[in-house]
Structures are given as structure tokens and as C-alpha cells.
Amino acid sequence: MHQLIAYFKFLLSSTNQYGVHSPFVYDYLTKCLYKKSKYRTGKTEKVLFKSISYFKCKTIWIAPANENLKQKIKKAFPFVEFNAPTYDLIYIGAPHLEEYLDIISNKTHNDAMILIDAIQKNKENMALWESYKQLEISRVTLDMFYCGVIFPRSEQVKEHFKIRI
């Protein structure tokens, strides 16, 4: 029941690319997320795979419990490395702020992307997502109901978007 109510609230407050005033986010939506996909996966995995392709990610960190996802990525993107001093993309299967805070804060760079699954699955995940948004590194955040994205982009003002995908 919680997810249904949360989804209706999300629909009332979210937008598409036309409600976005950031050129970076607009391009990400129109040239990446809203493009037709060749990937036959769930919503969050589509965001992940499309983003890897769009940003040409070379180094990716996947939370340890997602070995199956790591294999899928390696098959689709054989050039991707999973061990590096910094990462272009970090994927966290569900919000665990305390566990992954060090990786998010110290293993990313300005143009990195942090993708977090299931941000609105329950009240605890929603509270953790709110905590992620408050981090110093979180300059641009996108709530897509199924998942959330954080971009460190220090050159941009702190903004939060709710986007329908």
C-alpha cells in the first residue's frame, strides 16, 4: 500500500524533460533515458545500461551482492573495469547510506554518476534517499521513483528533479 500511495504522490509532483531547466539534465533525459532501448530489463537496469552507454563509463563499482548484474554488464560492455581507484559509475542495489558512504564520497570524480535502486520501496529507503540528497557530493539528484541518481557536478548549483521515465 505504501508504494501505491508514494507512486501517486510522485506522479503529482514529477515532470518530464519539458519541466527541466538544466541543460545537463535535459540532455541526459532526451539523449539517454528517453531513447528507445535495446536492453530488455527492468526500469532500473535500463537506466543503468543506457547510462553506461551514454556516459561511456569505463570503471563501474557494483555493490557486492549484485554478482549477476556484474556479469550482465560485462557481457554488454566488455571494456568495463570493476576495480579502479575511482569510478565513473557506482550502482547500489538498495539504499545503505552508512555502508557505502565512503565509496560515494572518496571513489568518485566530478563527472561520475551514482545510481541507487529502490529508493521509494518503503519508508526506510525514502528516508535514506533524503539523506543521500543532503550529502555535500550530491549536487544534482534525480528521483525516478524506481531509482535515484546523484551527479557530483561541482560546477552546478544544487538541484533536485523528480522525473517520470
Short mmCIF file of C-alpha atoms in Angstrom, two decimals:
data_model
loop_
_atom_site.label_atom_id
_atom_site.label_comp_id
_atom_site.label_asym_id
_atom_site.label_seq_id
_atom_site.Cartn_x
_atom_site.Cartn_y
_atom_site.Cartn_z
CA MET A 1 0.00 0.00 0.00
CA HIS A 2 2.88 2.36 0.82
CA GLN A 3 4.32 2.07 -2.69
CA LEU A 4 0.98 2.80 -4.35
CA ILE A 5 0.44 5.98 -2.32
CA ALA A 6 4.07 7.01 -2.90
CA TYR A 7 3.65 6.47 -6.64
CA PHE A 8 0.56 8.71 -6.84
CA LYS A 9 2.37 11.43 -4.89
CA PHE A 10 5.32 11.04 -7.24
CA LEU A 11 3.12 11.38 -10.32
CA LEU A 12 1.61 14.61 -8.98
CA SER A 13 4.99 16.23 -8.33
CA SER A 14 7.15 14.82 -11.15
CA THR A 15 7.84 16.10 -14.63
CA ASN A 16 9.36 15.05 -17.93
CA GLN A 17 12.11 16.77 -19.94
CA TYR A 18 9.94 19.86 -20.52
CA GLY A 19 9.93 20.77 -16.82
CA VAL A 20 13.72 20.66 -16.55
CA HIS A 21 15.77 23.86 -16.79
CA SER A 22 19.21 22.28 -16.52
CA PRO A 23 20.84 21.68 -19.92
CA PHE A 24 22.85 18.78 -18.50
CA VAL A 25 19.75 17.00 -17.13
CA TYR A 26 17.70 17.82 -20.25
CA ASP A 27 20.36 16.24 -22.48
CA TYR A 28 20.62 13.21 -20.19
CA LEU A 29 16.86 12.70 -20.38
CA THR A 30 16.36 13.28 -24.10
CA LYS A 31 19.56 11.72 -25.45
CA CYS A 32 19.78 8.83 -23.00
CA LEU A 33 16.83 7.89 -20.81
CA TYR A 34 14.02 8.64 -23.27
CA LYS A 35 15.77 6.96 -26.22
CA LYS A 36 14.44 3.61 -27.36
CA SER A 37 16.31 0.81 -25.61
CA LYS A 38 17.75 -2.42 -26.93
CA TYR A 39 18.04 -3.69 -23.35
CA ARG A 40 15.23 -5.94 -22.17
CA THR A 41 15.47 -5.45 -18.43
CA GLY A 42 13.67 -3.75 -15.56
CA LYS A 43 13.45 0.02 -15.23
CA THR A 44 16.49 0.49 -13.02
CA GLU A 45 18.67 -1.82 -15.11
CA LYS A 46 17.60 0.07 -18.25
CA VAL A 47 18.70 3.32 -16.62
CA LEU A 48 21.98 1.65 -15.67
CA PHE A 49 22.72 0.18 -19.11
CA LYS A 50 21.65 3.31 -21.01
CA SER A 51 23.77 5.47 -18.70
CA ILE A 52 26.86 3.29 -19.14
CA SER A 53 26.49 3.69 -22.89
CA TYR A 54 25.64 7.42 -22.83
CA PHE A 55 28.44 8.47 -20.46
CA LYS A 56 30.90 5.91 -21.92
CA CYS A 57 31.67 4.62 -18.42
CA LYS A 58 34.93 2.70 -18.20
CA THR A 59 35.01 1.97 -14.46
CA ILE A 60 32.00 0.77 -12.50
CA TRP A 61 31.51 -0.22 -8.89
CA ILE A 62 28.65 -2.62 -8.19
CA ALA A 63 27.54 -3.38 -4.63
CA PRO A 64 28.91 -6.84 -3.69
CA ALA A 65 25.52 -8.59 -3.58
CA ASN A 66 24.95 -7.99 -7.32
CA GLU A 67 27.29 -10.51 -8.94
CA ASN A 68 24.64 -11.46 -11.53
CA LEU A 69 24.29 -7.83 -12.62
CA LYS A 70 28.07 -7.55 -12.91
CA GLN A 71 28.06 -10.47 -15.36
CA LYS A 72 25.30 -8.84 -17.45
CA ILE A 73 27.28 -5.61 -17.63
CA LYS A 74 30.47 -7.42 -18.59
CA LYS A 75 28.60 -9.20 -21.40
CA ALA A 76 27.05 -5.98 -22.76
CA PHE A 77 30.15 -3.80 -22.16
CA PRO A 78 33.29 -5.98 -22.28
CA PHE A 79 35.63 -2.97 -21.89
CA VAL A 80 34.29 -2.06 -18.42
CA GLU A 81 36.60 -2.44 -15.39
CA PHE A 82 35.28 -3.20 -11.91
CA ASN A 83 38.41 -2.45 -9.87
CA ALA A 84 39.75 1.09 -10.01
CA PRO A 85 40.89 3.90 -7.72
CA THR A 86 37.88 5.99 -8.82
CA TYR A 87 34.67 5.06 -10.61
CA ASP A 88 32.66 6.62 -13.42
CA LEU A 89 29.50 4.93 -12.17
CA ILE A 90 28.52 3.48 -8.81
CA TYR A 91 25.49 1.20 -8.56
CA ILE A 92 23.90 0.44 -5.20
CA GLY A 93 21.13 -2.16 -5.26
CA ALA A 94 19.23 -0.61 -2.36
CA PRO A 95 20.00 2.38 -0.19
CA HIS A 96 22.52 1.62 2.56
CA LEU A 97 23.96 5.04 3.34
CA GLU A 98 26.28 4.02 6.14
CA GLU A 99 27.79 1.07 4.24
CA TYR A 100 28.59 2.90 1.01
CA LEU A 101 29.20 6.46 2.13
CA ASP A 102 32.99 6.09 1.89
CA ILE A 103 32.78 4.77 -1.68
CA ILE A 104 30.39 7.53 -2.75
CA SER A 105 32.47 10.27 -1.15
CA ASN A 106 36.00 9.08 -1.93
CA LYS A 107 35.85 6.88 -5.04
CA THR A 108 34.02 9.17 -7.46
CA HIS A 109 35.01 12.17 -9.54
CA ASN A 110 33.18 15.28 -10.70
CA ASP A 111 31.66 13.60 -13.78
CA ALA A 112 30.67 10.38 -12.02
CA MET A 113 27.16 9.02 -11.57
CA ILE A 114 25.73 7.23 -8.55
CA LEU A 115 22.66 5.07 -9.23
CA ILE A 116 20.61 3.80 -6.30
CA ASP A 117 17.83 1.26 -6.75
CA ALA A 118 14.52 1.02 -4.86
CA ILE A 119 14.58 4.49 -3.34
CA GLN A 120 10.81 4.56 -2.79
CA LYS A 121 10.23 0.90 -1.97
CA ASN A 122 9.50 1.63 1.69
CA LYS A 123 9.72 4.45 4.24
CA GLU A 124 13.25 3.48 5.31
CA ASN A 125 14.55 3.66 1.74
CA MET A 126 12.83 7.01 1.24
CA ALA A 127 14.49 8.37 4.40
CA LEU A 128 17.89 7.10 3.24
CA TRP A 129 17.36 8.70 -0.18
CA GLU A 130 16.66 12.01 1.57
CA SER A 131 19.96 11.54 3.45
CA TYR A 132 21.82 10.92 0.17
CA LYS A 133 20.37 14.13 -1.27
CA GLN A 134 21.79 16.10 1.67
CA LEU A 135 25.38 14.89 1.15
CA GLU A 136 27.91 17.52 0.10
CA ILE A 137 28.73 15.48 -3.02
CA SER A 138 25.07 15.43 -4.15
CA ARG A 139 24.81 18.42 -6.47
CA VAL A 140 22.24 17.14 -8.97
CA THR A 141 19.80 14.44 -7.92
CA LEU A 142 17.11 12.72 -9.98
CA ASP A 143 14.26 10.81 -8.35
CA MET A 144 12.77 8.48 -10.95
CA PHE A 145 10.60 6.62 -8.41
CA TYR A 146 12.17 3.24 -9.21
CA CYS A 147 15.68 4.54 -8.68
CA GLY A 148 17.62 7.67 -7.88
CA VAL A 149 20.68 9.22 -9.49
CA ILE A 150 23.28 11.51 -7.95
CA PHE A 151 25.71 13.60 -10.00
CA PRO A 152 28.57 15.30 -8.08
CA ARG A 153 28.98 18.05 -10.76
CA SER A 154 30.60 20.77 -8.61
CA GLU A 155 30.06 23.40 -11.33
CA GLN A 156 26.30 23.12 -10.99
CA VAL A 157 24.02 24.55 -8.31
CA LYS A 158 22.37 22.03 -6.02
CA GLU A 159 19.15 20.87 -7.72
CA HIS A 160 16.68 18.02 -7.27
CA PHE A 161 14.40 16.72 -10.01
CA LYS A 162 11.53 14.24 -9.98
CA ILE A 163 11.43 12.67 -13.43
CA ARG A 164 8.95 10.25 -14.99
CA ILE A 165 10.66 7.53 -17.00
#
